[in-house]
Coordinates of C-alpha atoms in Angstrom, one line a residue:
Chain Z
X1 CA -14.5 8.0 -34.6
X2 CA -13.0 9.5 -37.7
X3 CA -10.0 10.6 -35.7
X4 CA -9.5 7.1 -34.4
X5 CA -9.6 5.7 -37.9
X6 CA -6.7 8.0 -38.9
X7 CA -4.8 7.0 -35.9
X8 CA -5.1 3.4 -36.7
X9 CA -4.1 4.0 -40.3
X10 CA -1.0 5.8 -39.1
X11 CA -0.1 3.1 -36.7
X12 CA -0.5 0.4 -39.4
X13 CA 1.8 2.4 -41.8
X14 CA 4.4 2.8 -39.0
X15 CA 4.2 -0.9 -38.1
X16 CA 4.8 -1.9 -41.8
X17 CA 7.8 0.4 -41.9
X18 CA 9.1 -1.2 -38.7
X19 CA 8.5 -4.7 -39.7
X20 CA 9.7 -4.4 -43.3
X21 CA 13.4 -5.2 -42.5
X22 CA 12.4 -8.3 -40.5
X23 CA 10.3 -9.5 -43.4
X24 CA 13.2 -8.8 -45.8
X25 CA 15.5 -10.7 -43.5
X26 CA 13.2 -13.7 -43.4
X27 CA 12.5 -13.6 -47.1
X28 CA 16.2 -13.5 -48.0
X29 CA 17.0 -16.3 -45.5
X30 CA 14.6 -18.7 -47.3
X31 CA 15.4 -17.6 -50.9
X32 CA 19.1 -16.7 -51.0
X33 CA 18.0 -13.8 -53.2
X34 CA 20.7 -11.2 -53.9
X35 CA 19.8 -8.1 -51.9
X36 CA 21.0 -5.9 -54.8
X37 CA 18.7 -7.6 -57.3
X38 CA 16.5 -5.1 -59.1
X39 CA 13.6 -5.0 -59.2
X40 CA 13.3 -6.8 -55.9
X41 CA 10.6 -9.5 -55.4
X42 CA 8.1 -8.6 -52.8
X43 CA 7.1 -12.3 -52.3
X44 CA 9.7 -15.1 -51.8
X45 CA 10.6 -17.0 -55.0
X46 CA 11.3 -20.7 -54.6
X47 CA 11.5 -20.7 -50.8
X48 CA 13.7 -23.4 -49.1
X49 CA 15.3 -24.1 -45.8
X50 CA 18.8 -25.2 -47.0
X51 CA 20.4 -22.1 -45.6
X52 CA 19.3 -23.0 -42.1
X53 CA 20.7 -26.5 -42.5
X54 CA 24.0 -25.1 -43.8
X55 CA 24.3 -22.8 -40.8
X56 CA 23.6 -25.6 -38.4
X57 CA 26.3 -27.9 -39.9
X58 CA 29.0 -25.5 -41.3
X59 CA 29.8 -23.9 -38.0
X60 CA 29.3 -25.2 -34.4
X61 CA 26.0 -23.5 -34.2
X62 CA 24.6 -25.8 -31.5
X63 CA 27.6 -25.0 -29.3
X64 CA 27.2 -21.3 -29.7
X65 CA 23.5 -21.6 -29.1
X66 CA 24.1 -23.7 -25.9
X67 CA 26.6 -21.1 -24.7
X68 CA 24.3 -18.2 -25.4
X69 CA 21.4 -20.0 -23.6
X70 CA 23.6 -20.8 -20.5
X71 CA 25.0 -17.3 -20.3
X72 CA 21.6 -15.6 -20.7
X73 CA 20.0 -17.9 -18.1
X74 CA 22.7 -17.0 -15.6
X75 CA 22.2 -13.3 -16.4
X76 CA 18.4 -13.6 -16.0
X77 CA 18.7 -15.5 -12.7
X78 CA 21.3 -12.9 -11.5
X79 CA 19.1 -10.0 -12.5
X80 CA 16.0 -11.5 -10.8
X81 CA 17.7 -12.2 -7.5
X82 CA 20.1 -9.2 -7.2
X83 CA 17.8 -6.6 -8.7
X84 CA 14.8 -7.7 -6.6
X85 CA 16.8 -7.4 -3.4
X86 CA 18.4 -4.1 -4.4
X87 CA 15.0 -2.7 -5.5
X88 CA 13.4 -3.7 -2.3
X89 CA 16.3 -2.2 -0.2
X90 CA 15.8 1.1 -2.0
X91 CA 12.1 1.2 -0.9
X92 CA 13.1 0.9 2.7
X93 CA 14.2 3.8 4.9
X94 CA 18.0 3.9 5.7
X95 CA 20.6 6.6 6.2
X96 CA 22.0 7.7 2.8
X97 CA 19.2 6.2 0.8
X98 CA 18.9 9.3 -1.4
X99 CA 22.6 9.4 -2.1
X100 CA 22.6 5.7 -3.0
X101 CA 19.8 6.3 -5.5
X102 CA 21.5 9.4 -7.0
X103 CA 24.8 7.4 -7.2
X104 CA 23.1 4.5 -9.0
X105 CA 21.2 6.8 -11.4
X106 CA 24.4 8.6 -12.2
X107 CA 26.1 5.3 -12.9
X108 CA 23.7 4.7 -15.8
X109 CA 25.4 7.6 -17.6
X110 CA 28.8 5.7 -17.7
X111 CA 29.1 3.7 -20.9
X112 CA 30.1 0.0 -20.6
X113 CA 33.1 0.7 -22.9
X114 CA 34.5 3.0 -20.2
X115 CA 34.5 0.4 -17.5
X116 CA 35.5 -2.6 -19.7
X117 CA 39.2 -2.6 -18.6
X118 CA 38.5 -2.7 -14.9
X119 CA 35.7 -5.2 -15.5
X120 CA 38.2 -7.4 -17.4
X121 CA 40.8 -7.1 -14.7
X122 CA 38.3 -8.0 -11.9
X123 CA 37.0 -11.0 -13.9
X124 CA 40.6 -12.1 -14.5
X125 CA 41.4 -11.8 -10.8
X126 CA 38.4 -13.9 -10.0
X127 CA 39.7 -16.5 -12.4
X128 CA 36.5 -16.3 -14.4
X129 CA 38.0 -15.6 -17.9
X130 CA 36.6 -18.0 -20.5
X131 CA 33.8 -19.2 -18.2
X132 CA 30.1 -19.0 -18.3
X133 CA 29.9 -17.0 -15.0
X134 CA 32.6 -14.6 -16.4
X135 CA 30.6 -14.1 -19.5
X136 CA 27.4 -13.2 -17.5
X137 CA 29.2 -11.2 -14.8
X138 CA 28.8 -7.6 -16.1
X139 CA 25.1 -8.2 -16.8
X140 CA 24.3 -10.0 -13.5
X141 CA 22.6 -6.8 -12.2
X142 CA 21.5 -3.8 -14.2
X143 CA 20.6 -0.5 -12.8
X144 CA 17.6 0.1 -15.0
X145 CA 16.1 -3.2 -13.9
X146 CA 16.8 -2.4 -10.3
X147 CA 14.7 0.7 -10.7
X148 CA 12.0 -1.2 -12.5
X149 CA 11.7 -3.5 -9.4
X150 CA 11.8 -0.4 -7.1
X151 CA 8.9 1.3 -9.0
X152 CA 6.9 -1.9 -8.8
X153 CA 7.6 -2.3 -5.0
X154 CA 6.8 1.3 -4.4
X155 CA 3.3 0.7 -5.8
X156 CA 2.6 -2.1 -3.2
X157 CA 0.6 -0.6 -0.4
X158 CA 2.7 0.0 2.8
X159 CA 0.0 -1.6 4.9
X160 CA 0.7 -5.0 3.2
X161 CA 4.3 -4.8 4.3
X162 CA 3.2 -3.8 7.8
X163 CA 0.7 -6.7 7.9
X164 CA 3.4 -9.1 6.8
X165 CA 5.8 -7.8 9.6
X166 CA 3.0 -8.3 12.2
X167 CA 2.3 -11.8 10.7
X168 CA 5.9 -12.7 11.5
X169 CA 7.8 -12.3 8.2
X170 CA 11.4 -11.1 8.0
X171 CA 12.6 -8.8 5.2
X172 CA 13.6 -11.7 2.9
X173 CA 10.3 -13.5 3.3
X174 CA 8.4 -10.2 2.7
X175 CA 10.3 -9.9 -0.5
X176 CA 9.6 -13.5 -1.6
X177 CA 6.1 -14.0 -0.3
X178 CA 4.5 -10.6 -0.7
X179 CA 6.5 -8.2 -3.0
X180 CA 7.5 -10.6 -5.8
X181 CA 4.1 -12.3 -6.3
X182 CA 2.6 -8.8 -6.6
X183 CA 5.3 -7.7 -9.1
X184 CA 5.0 -10.1 -12.0
X185 CA 5.2 -7.3 -14.6
X186 CA 8.5 -6.2 -13.1
X187 CA 9.7 -9.8 -13.1
X188 CA 8.7 -10.2 -16.8
X189 CA 10.5 -6.9 -17.7
X190 CA 13.6 -8.0 -15.9
X191 CA 13.6 -11.4 -17.7
X192 CA 13.0 -9.8 -21.2
X193 CA 15.6 -7.0 -20.8
X194 CA 18.3 -9.1 -19.2
X195 CA 17.8 -12.0 -21.6
X196 CA 18.0 -9.7 -24.7
X197 CA 20.9 -7.7 -23.4
X198 CA 22.8 -10.8 -22.6
X199 CA 21.8 -12.6 -25.8
X200 CA 22.9 -9.7 -28.0
X201 CA 26.1 -8.9 -26.1
X202 CA 29.1 -8.9 -28.4
X203 CA 31.9 -6.9 -27.0
X204 CA 32.3 -8.5 -23.6
X205 CA 32.3 -12.1 -24.9
X206 CA 34.8 -11.1 -27.6
X207 CA 37.1 -9.8 -24.9
X208 CA 37.0 -12.6 -22.3
X209 CA 36.5 -15.7 -24.3
X210 CA 39.7 -17.5 -25.5
X211 CA 38.4 -20.8 -26.8
X212 CA 35.9 -21.3 -29.6
X213 CA 34.0 -23.6 -27.3
X214 CA 33.0 -20.7 -25.1
X215 CA 31.9 -18.3 -27.8
X216 CA 28.3 -17.1 -28.0
X217 CA 26.0 -16.6 -31.0
X218 CA 27.0 -12.9 -31.8
X219 CA 30.7 -14.0 -31.9
X220 CA 29.7 -17.0 -34.0
X221 CA 28.0 -14.6 -36.4
X222 CA 31.3 -12.7 -36.8
X223 CA 33.2 -15.9 -37.3
X224 CA 30.7 -17.1 -39.8
X225 CA 31.2 -13.9 -41.9
X226 CA 34.9 -14.6 -42.0
X227 CA 34.4 -18.2 -43.1
X228 CA 32.0 -17.7 -46.0
X229 CA 31.9 -15.8 -49.2
X230 CA 28.7 -15.0 -51.0
X231 CA 26.9 -15.7 -47.8
X232 CA 23.8 -13.7 -48.2
X233 CA 21.2 -16.4 -47.7
X234 CA 23.1 -18.3 -45.0
X235 CA 24.1 -15.1 -43.2
X236 CA 20.4 -14.0 -43.1
X237 CA 19.4 -17.5 -42.0
X238 CA 22.0 -17.2 -39.1
X239 CA 20.6 -13.8 -38.2
X240 CA 17.1 -15.3 -38.1
X241 CA 18.3 -18.1 -35.8
X242 CA 20.0 -15.6 -33.5
X243 CA 17.0 -13.3 -33.3
X244 CA 14.3 -16.0 -32.9
X245 CA 14.8 -16.9 -29.2
X246 CA 14.9 -13.2 -28.1
X247 CA 11.7 -12.5 -30.0
X248 CA 10.1 -15.6 -28.5
X249 CA 10.9 -14.5 -25.0
X250 CA 9.7 -11.0 -25.7
X251 CA 6.4 -12.2 -27.3
X252 CA 5.7 -14.6 -24.4
X253 CA 6.1 -11.8 -21.8
X254 CA 4.9 -8.9 -23.9
X255 CA 1.9 -7.8 -21.9
X256 CA 3.5 -8.1 -18.5
X257 CA 6.6 -6.4 -20.0
X258 CA 4.6 -3.4 -21.0
X259 CA 2.9 -3.2 -17.6
X260 CA 6.3 -3.4 -15.9
X261 CA 7.8 -0.5 -17.9
X262 CA 4.8 1.7 -17.1
X263 CA 4.6 0.8 -13.3
X264 CA 4.4 4.0 -11.3
X265 CA 3.8 6.1 -14.5
X266 CA 0.2 6.5 -13.6
X267 CA -1.6 6.7 -10.3
X268 CA -3.8 3.9 -9.1
Chain E
X1 CA -5.5 -11.5 26.9
X2 CA -3.2 -8.9 28.3
X3 CA -2.8 -5.5 29.8
X4 CA -1.2 -2.6 28.0
X5 CA 0.7 0.3 29.5
X6 CA 2.1 3.3 27.6
X7 CA 4.7 5.2 29.7
X8 CA 5.5 8.7 28.6
X9 CA 5.5 7.6 25.0
X10 CA 6.8 10.2 22.6
X11 CA 7.3 10.4 18.9
X12 CA 9.0 13.0 16.7
X13 CA 9.4 13.1 13.0
X14 CA 12.5 15.3 12.6
X15 CA 11.8 18.6 14.4
X16 CA 8.0 17.9 14.6
X17 CA 6.8 16.3 17.8
X18 CA 3.7 14.3 16.8
X19 CA 3.2 12.6 20.2
X20 CA 4.5 14.7 23.1
X21 CA 4.2 12.1 25.8
X22 CA 1.3 9.8 26.3
X23 CA 0.6 7.7 29.4
X24 CA -2.2 5.1 29.3
X25 CA -3.2 2.0 31.2
X26 CA -5.4 -0.5 29.5
X27 CA -6.9 -3.3 31.6
X28 CA -7.4 -6.9 30.5
X29 CA -10.3 -7.4 28.1
X30 CA -10.8 -3.7 27.9
X31 CA -11.9 -2.1 24.6
X32 CA -10.2 1.3 24.4
X33 CA -10.9 3.7 21.5
X34 CA -8.4 6.4 20.6
X35 CA -10.4 9.2 19.0
X36 CA -9.4 12.6 17.6
X37 CA -9.3 14.7 14.5
X38 CA -7.0 13.9 11.6
X39 CA -3.3 14.4 12.5
X40 CA -3.8 14.2 16.2
X41 CA -1.3 11.3 16.4
X42 CA -3.7 8.4 17.2
X43 CA -2.5 6.2 14.3
X44 CA 1.1 7.0 15.2
X45 CA 0.4 5.7 18.8
X46 CA -1.2 2.6 17.4
X47 CA 1.7 2.0 15.0
X48 CA 4.1 2.4 17.9
X49 CA 2.2 -0.2 19.9
X50 CA 2.3 -2.5 16.9
X51 CA 6.1 -2.0 16.5
X52 CA 5.7 -0.4 13.1
X53 CA 7.1 2.9 14.3
X54 CA 9.9 3.3 16.8
X55 CA 9.1 5.7 19.7
X56 CA 11.5 8.6 20.2
X57 CA 11.3 7.8 23.9
X58 CA 9.1 6.1 26.4
X59 CA 8.0 2.5 26.9
X60 CA 5.3 0.1 25.7
X61 CA 4.5 -2.6 28.2
X62 CA 2.3 -5.6 27.2
X63 CA 1.3 -7.9 29.9
X64 CA 4.0 -6.6 32.2
X65 CA 6.9 -7.0 29.7
X66 CA 8.5 -4.0 28.1
X67 CA 8.2 -4.6 24.3
X68 CA 9.4 -1.3 23.1
X69 CA 12.5 -2.8 21.3
X70 CA 10.8 -6.0 20.2
X71 CA 9.9 -6.7 16.5
X72 CA 6.2 -6.6 15.6
X73 CA 6.1 -10.3 15.2
X74 CA 7.4 -10.8 18.8
X75 CA 4.7 -8.7 20.4
X76 CA 1.8 -11.2 19.9
X77 CA -0.5 -8.6 18.5
X78 CA -2.9 -8.6 15.5
X79 CA -3.9 -5.5 13.6
X80 CA -6.7 -4.7 11.3
X81 CA -5.7 -2.0 8.8
X82 CA -7.8 0.9 7.3
X83 CA -7.4 -0.6 3.8
X84 CA -7.7 -4.2 5.3
X85 CA -4.2 -5.1 3.9
X86 CA -5.3 -8.5 2.6
X87 CA -2.7 -10.2 0.4
X88 CA -4.3 -9.9 -3.1
X89 CA -2.5 -13.0 -4.5
X90 CA -3.9 -15.3 -1.8
X91 CA -7.3 -16.7 -1.1
X92 CA -9.3 -15.8 1.9
X93 CA -8.3 -19.0 3.6
X94 CA -4.7 -18.5 2.8
X95 CA -4.8 -14.9 4.1
X96 CA -6.3 -16.1 7.4
X97 CA -3.8 -19.0 7.7
X98 CA -0.8 -17.0 6.7
X99 CA 0.4 -15.8 10.1
X100 CA -0.2 -19.2 11.7
X101 CA 2.0 -20.9 9.1
X102 CA 4.9 -18.8 10.3
X103 CA 4.2 -19.6 13.9
X104 CA 4.7 -23.3 13.3
X105 CA 1.1 -24.2 14.0
X106 CA 0.2 -27.7 12.8
X107 CA -1.7 -27.8 9.5
X108 CA -4.7 -29.6 11.1
X109 CA -4.9 -26.9 13.8
X110 CA -4.7 -24.1 11.2
X111 CA -7.6 -25.6 9.2
X112 CA -9.7 -26.0 12.3
X113 CA -9.0 -22.5 13.5
X114 CA -9.7 -20.9 10.1
X115 CA -12.9 -22.9 9.8
X116 CA -14.1 -21.9 13.3
X117 CA -13.4 -18.2 12.8
X118 CA -14.9 -18.3 9.3
X119 CA -18.1 -19.8 10.7
X120 CA -18.2 -17.2 13.5
X121 CA -17.9 -14.3 10.9
X122 CA -20.1 -16.1 8.4
X123 CA -17.5 -16.0 5.7
X124 CA -17.2 -19.7 5.1
X125 CA -18.5 -19.5 1.5
X126 CA -15.8 -17.0 0.7
X127 CA -12.8 -19.0 1.8
X128 CA -11.6 -19.9 -1.7
X129 CA -12.1 -16.4 -3.2
X130 CA -9.4 -13.8 -3.6
X131 CA -9.8 -10.4 -2.0
X132 CA -10.6 -8.7 -5.3
X133 CA -13.7 -11.0 -5.6
X134 CA -15.0 -9.6 -2.3
X135 CA -17.1 -6.5 -1.4
X136 CA -15.9 -3.9 1.0
X137 CA -17.9 -5.4 3.9
X138 CA -16.6 -8.9 3.1
X139 CA -13.0 -7.7 3.0
X140 CA -13.6 -6.1 6.4
X141 CA -14.8 -9.4 7.9
X142 CA -11.9 -11.3 6.4
X143 CA -9.5 -8.7 7.8
X144 CA -11.0 -9.2 11.2
X145 CA -11.0 -13.0 10.8
X146 CA -7.3 -12.9 10.0
X147 CA -6.7 -11.0 13.3
X148 CA -9.0 -13.3 15.4
X149 CA -7.6 -16.5 14.1
X150 CA -4.2 -15.6 15.5
X151 CA -5.7 -15.5 19.1
X152 CA -3.3 -12.7 20.0
X153 CA -2.8 -10.9 23.3
X154 CA -3.9 -7.6 21.8
X155 CA -6.1 -6.4 18.9
X156 CA -5.2 -3.2 17.1
X157 CA -7.8 -1.6 14.8
X158 CA -6.7 1.3 12.6
X159 CA -9.9 3.0 11.4
X160 CA -11.3 -0.3 10.0
X161 CA -14.7 1.1 9.0
X162 CA -13.6 4.3 7.4
X163 CA -13.6 2.8 3.8
X164 CA -17.2 1.6 4.0
X165 CA -20.3 3.5 2.9
X166 CA -22.5 4.9 5.6
X167 CA -25.1 2.1 5.7
X168 CA -22.5 -0.7 5.8
X169 CA -20.5 1.2 8.4
X170 CA -23.5 1.2 10.8
X171 CA -24.0 -2.5 10.1
X172 CA -20.4 -3.4 10.7
X173 CA -20.3 -1.3 13.8
X174 CA -23.1 -3.4 15.2
X175 CA -21.3 -6.6 14.2
X176 CA -18.1 -5.3 15.8
X177 CA -19.9 -4.8 19.0
X178 CA -21.2 -8.4 18.9
X179 CA -17.8 -9.6 18.1
X180 CA -16.3 -7.6 21.0
X181 CA -18.5 -9.6 23.3
X182 CA -17.8 -12.9 21.6
X183 CA -14.0 -12.4 21.6
X184 CA -13.2 -10.3 24.7
X185 CA -9.5 -9.6 23.8
X186 CA -7.9 -6.4 24.9
X187 CA -8.4 -4.0 22.1
X188 CA -7.1 -0.6 21.0
X189 CA -9.3 0.9 18.3
X190 CA -8.4 4.1 16.4
X191 CA -11.1 6.2 14.8
X192 CA -11.9 9.8 14.0
X193 CA -15.6 9.0 14.2
X194 CA -16.9 9.9 17.6
X195 CA -20.1 7.7 17.0
X196 CA -17.9 4.6 16.6
X197 CA -16.0 5.6 19.7
X198 CA -19.2 6.1 21.8
X199 CA -20.8 2.9 20.6
X200 CA -17.9 0.5 20.9
X201 CA -15.6 1.7 23.7
X202 CA -15.4 0.7 27.3
X203 CA -13.2 3.8 27.6
X204 CA -12.5 6.6 25.2
X205 CA -9.2 8.4 24.9
X206 CA -9.6 11.8 23.2
X207 CA -6.5 13.1 21.6
X208 CA -5.7 16.6 20.3
X209 CA -2.3 17.4 18.8
X210 CA -0.9 14.2 20.3
X211 CA -2.0 15.0 23.9
X212 CA -4.7 13.2 25.8
X213 CA -7.5 15.6 26.5
X214 CA -9.6 13.2 28.5
X215 CA -9.9 9.5 29.2
X216 CA -13.2 8.1 30.4
X217 CA -16.3 6.0 29.7
X218 CA -18.5 7.2 26.8
X219 CA -20.9 8.6 29.4
X220 CA -18.2 10.4 31.2
X221 CA -16.8 12.2 28.2
X222 CA -20.3 13.1 27.0
X223 CA -21.7 14.2 30.4
X224 CA -18.7 15.9 31.9
X225 CA -16.2 16.8 29.1
X226 CA -12.9 17.8 30.6
X227 CA -12.1 20.5 28.1
X228 CA -13.9 22.6 25.5
X229 CA -12.2 20.5 22.8
X230 CA -13.7 17.3 24.1
X231 CA -17.1 19.1 24.4
X232 CA -16.9 20.2 20.8
X233 CA -15.6 16.8 19.6
X234 CA -18.0 14.4 21.3
X235 CA -21.7 14.6 20.3
X236 CA -23.4 15.1 17.0
X237 CA -24.1 17.9 16.4
X238 CA -21.3 19.2 18.6
X239 CA -21.8 21.0 21.8
X240 CA -22.5 24.7 21.3
X241 CA -19.8 26.9 22.9
X242 CA -20.9 30.4 23.6
X243 CA -18.6 33.2 24.8
X244 CA -20.0 34.4 28.2
X245 CA -19.0 36.3 31.3
X246 CA -19.1 34.5 34.6
X247 CA -20.0 37.1 37.2
X248 CA -20.6 35.8 40.7
X249 CA -23.0 32.9 40.2
X250 CA -24.4 34.4 36.9
X251 CA -23.5 33.7 33.3
X252 CA -24.0 36.7 31.0
X253 CA -24.2 35.6 27.3
X254 CA -23.3 37.9 24.4
X255 CA -27.0 38.7 23.6
X256 CA -27.6 39.8 27.3
X257 CA -29.3 36.5 28.4
X258 CA -28.4 35.8 32.0
X259 CA -28.3 32.3 33.3
X260 CA -28.0 31.3 37.0
X261 CA -24.7 29.4 37.7
X262 CA -23.4 27.6 40.8
X263 CA -19.8 28.9 40.1
X264 CA -18.4 31.9 41.9
X265 CA -15.8 34.4 40.6
X266 CA -15.5 36.7 37.7
X267 CA -13.9 35.8 34.4
X268 CA -14.5 35.2 30.7
X269 CA -15.8 31.7 30.0
X270 CA -17.2 29.5 27.3
X271 CA -20.7 28.3 28.0
X272 CA -21.3 24.8 26.6
X273 CA -24.8 23.8 25.7
X274 CA -25.7 20.5 24.0
X275 CA -28.1 20.9 21.1
X276 CA -30.4 18.3 22.8
X277 CA -30.4 20.3 26.0
X278 CA -32.4 23.1 24.4
X279 CA -36.1 22.5 24.9
X280 CA -38.8 23.8 22.6
X281 CA -42.2 24.6 24.1
X282 CA -45.3 26.6 23.1
X283 CA -45.3 28.2 26.6
X284 CA -41.7 28.7 27.5
X285 CA -40.8 29.5 31.1
X286 CA -37.5 30.0 33.1
X287 CA -34.2 30.8 31.4
X288 CA -34.6 30.9 27.7
X289 CA -32.6 31.6 24.5
X290 CA -34.3 33.7 21.8
X291 CA -33.4 33.8 18.1
X292 CA -34.5 33.4 14.5
X293 CA -34.1 30.1 12.7
X294 CA -31.2 30.3 10.2
X295 CA -31.4 26.8 8.9
X296 CA -34.0 24.0 9.5
X297 CA -33.1 20.4 8.8
X298 CA -36.0 18.0 9.3
X299 CA -34.4 14.5 10.0
X300 CA -37.6 12.6 10.7
X301 CA -37.2 11.7 14.3
X302 CA -36.1 15.3 15.1
X303 CA -35.4 18.6 13.5
X304 CA -32.0 20.4 13.6
X305 CA -32.3 24.1 13.8
X306 CA -29.5 26.7 13.9
X307 CA -30.0 30.3 15.2
X308 CA -27.8 33.2 16.3
X309 CA -27.1 34.1 19.9
X310 CA -25.1 37.3 19.8
X311 CA -22.6 36.6 17.0
X312 CA -22.4 32.9 17.6
X313 CA -24.4 30.4 15.6
X314 CA -25.8 27.6 17.7
X315 CA -27.6 24.3 17.0
X316 CA -30.7 22.8 18.7
X317 CA -32.2 19.4 18.3
X318 CA -35.9 19.9 18.5
X319 CA -39.0 17.7 18.2
X320 CA -40.2 17.1 14.6
X321 CA -42.3 19.8 13.0
X322 CA -41.7 22.2 16.0
X323 CA -40.0 24.7 13.6
X324 CA -41.0 24.4 9.9
X325 CA -38.9 26.9 8.0
X326 CA -35.9 29.3 8.3
X327 CA -36.9 32.8 9.5
X328 CA -39.3 31.7 12.2
X329 CA -38.8 33.2 15.6
X330 CA -38.0 30.7 18.3
X331 CA -37.6 30.7 22.1
X332 CA -35.9 27.7 23.6
X333 CA -35.9 26.8 27.3
X334 CA -32.6 25.9 29.0
X335 CA -32.0 24.0 32.2
X336 CA -29.0 25.9 33.8
X337 CA -28.0 22.6 35.5
X338 CA -27.0 21.1 32.1
X339 CA -24.8 24.1 31.1
X340 CA -21.1 23.3 31.0
X341 CA -18.6 26.1 31.8
X342 CA -15.0 26.2 30.4
X343 CA -12.3 28.7 30.9
X344 CA -12.0 30.8 27.8
X345 CA -8.2 30.9 27.8
X346 CA -7.3 27.3 28.8
X347 CA -10.4 25.5 27.6
X348 CA -10.4 23.6 30.9
X349 CA -13.7 22.7 32.6
X350 CA -14.5 24.9 35.6

């Protein structure tokens, strides 16, 4: 019991350390307090929401928000469809399966920056520069998420797949009607990870967007910095507005997300 | 209803030949049980019949049509799995209706058939539950219901009772027997439990290392086992196999006991004696086995006793309270007519 108490105390301290920057961010966003002010105020002094209103009107925030949502939704949809199919394929026996798995895993070692030029050229050849699909293209399928689906599908008893085959289902229907309904944690994990990766993506949108109308929130943040001087409060308000949807998605799918990440880690 | 033929069916996994050629004819309405120890290839044969494993060679013929290359869904079979394989995200009713929906059966017909089968199996109150809300026995019934509702040509059962506790297994065995009479579909049933095989089968196929040791009715395989393996596999406790010397119409056991035998010739043999063929009497006469009780297991209706004959430990099923404790001397009479003789090298019945 005493051991458990110390563990909880340690976790509370670590949580406070982790959450402190978020608290500071929110506090500054609603107070415009100078971050170098000494001594700093622990509690917000004269809180107000003007900074959020400024951000909304001073830059085309709604447009950036809309672009980010569209691109993230395309990325999430792509990840769900393509990763589920790829993950299922990797659970089936076929010649060269091991090699494909090794190849995919080794690809995770290649940083995106190393493939950005070929990715740009391919996107340009497809005529997708400065388009929503082009913005989402590199994140339409992610190897980590393929393996999250694979681990989840591996945990489904083989007899269920056999039963489905005898019941008359083809491979696609087995995936849709049997595997996916039993893999909600993997689905949640795919949604959370692909949404957050797409939402936070800066480099790729910077390279392939040409018009301001197609820019996403991270680019908008950079643009905002170049517009404004003494932007502390507004800048922090912008950051809060950028972070909020990602946090919301994560909190909504939190428990399933955790189960998805640990699928296959323990027996049973 | 259909017939089933297996023609020289073989299966190898890499260099390991699991099923080295099986031939079997199953008649319409027949209930055939494949029985054998773990790893004898019985489930592999069943999976090949179902289309879940591709045979290395040979043919599977259902109702006169070669189905070896057909997909499982095109074979018109239904299978009950060892772990029941019920879809956990569907209700019992949805589980039972699932296959019918993909066979374009009308909704009204699906409802009627599910309801009929549920009534027959007494699972009507469970139709709206999910599998996790069911006990082992209830899941077992639902799995059978899902198979029956399809009205297939062939039922395949893969050790369906092995996940149940001993009491429930006996109960479900009785129900399976009733069901067998109510739904006389051609059935292949796989088990490693010889009691299940004996109680359910029209014919038993005994497998060892993928090879068929014997095919016959339960009475055949019990009364006239074709090999020493069958003799030791069928019956509980198993048949005692004693090394002996056949010497011109006489069997000489290791301890010097001599039994009359109708067989001629001279060779080393295994002498098979069922535990229930040994007779306890206060005034023994005729050929007898002598020994000292090693273990005594009173089972109520009878008592299991083990004792040594030469270096071989043998079991006897005796009347209750005939022997009370280990260490007691015993003399058991033996009718030479019920002694089975097997070649010691090949294990074949002589």
